[in-house]
């Protein structure tokens, strides 16, 4: 189980195992990761646009 990805773990805990609290915690963790990655991507995109304009 060491190589199980977060979406698969979410399914196994939430749907298959009926551990909805654990599934909700995994979903919130995935959301946090998505927000961090998206913010970094937007930051890099804005910087590259500023470099093009200079």
Short mmCIF file of C-alpha atoms in Angstrom, two decimals:
data_model
loop_
_atom_site.label_atom_id
_atom_site.label_comp_id
_atom_site.label_asym_id
_atom_site.label_seq_id
_atom_site.Cartn_x
_atom_site.Cartn_y
_atom_site.Cartn_z
CA UNK A 1 0.00 0.00 0.00
CA UNK A 2 3.01 2.31 -0.01
CA UNK A 3 2.52 3.25 -3.65
CA UNK A 4 -1.21 3.98 -3.43
CA UNK A 5 -2.06 7.38 -4.90
CA UNK A 6 -4.27 9.85 -3.04
CA UNK A 7 -7.34 9.48 -5.32
CA UNK A 8 -7.22 5.68 -5.00
CA UNK A 9 -6.76 5.97 -1.23
CA UNK A 10 -9.70 8.36 -1.12
CA UNK A 11 -11.88 5.82 -2.91
CA UNK A 12 -10.72 2.92 -0.76
CA UNK A 13 -11.32 4.77 2.51
CA UNK A 14 -14.49 6.63 1.57
CA UNK A 15 -16.50 4.38 -0.71
CA UNK A 16 -15.13 0.89 -0.13
CA UNK A 17 -14.34 1.25 3.57
CA UNK A 18 -17.11 3.66 4.65
CA UNK A 19 -14.59 5.80 6.56
CA UNK A 20 -16.01 9.12 5.46
CA UNK A 21 -14.03 11.20 7.94
CA UNK A 22 -10.71 9.88 6.66
CA UNK A 23 -11.89 10.33 3.07
CA UNK A 24 -12.83 13.94 3.81
CA UNK A 25 -9.40 14.58 5.34
CA UNK A 26 -7.69 13.12 2.26
CA UNK A 27 -9.88 15.24 -0.01
CA UNK A 28 -8.97 18.40 1.91
CA UNK A 29 -5.27 17.50 1.69
CA UNK A 30 -5.60 17.02 -2.07
CA UNK A 31 -7.37 20.38 -2.33
CA UNK A 32 -4.57 22.09 -0.40
CA UNK A 33 -1.96 20.58 -2.72
CA UNK A 34 -3.97 21.71 -5.76
CA UNK A 35 -4.24 25.27 -4.44
CA UNK A 36 -0.49 25.46 -3.75
CA UNK A 37 0.45 24.11 -7.18
CA UNK A 38 -2.03 26.40 -8.94
CA UNK A 39 -0.83 29.48 -7.05
CA UNK A 40 2.79 28.71 -7.95
CA UNK A 41 1.86 28.18 -11.60
CA UNK A 42 0.01 31.51 -11.75
CA UNK A 43 2.95 33.24 -10.06
CA UNK A 44 5.36 31.86 -12.67
CA UNK A 45 2.96 32.75 -15.48
CA UNK A 46 2.70 36.37 -14.31
CA UNK A 47 6.48 36.63 -13.99
CA UNK A 48 7.02 35.32 -17.52
CA UNK A 49 4.47 37.80 -18.88
CA UNK A 50 6.25 40.65 -17.10
CA UNK A 51 9.57 39.52 -18.59
CA UNK A 52 8.04 39.52 -22.08
CA UNK A 53 6.80 43.07 -21.67
CA UNK A 54 10.14 44.40 -20.48
#
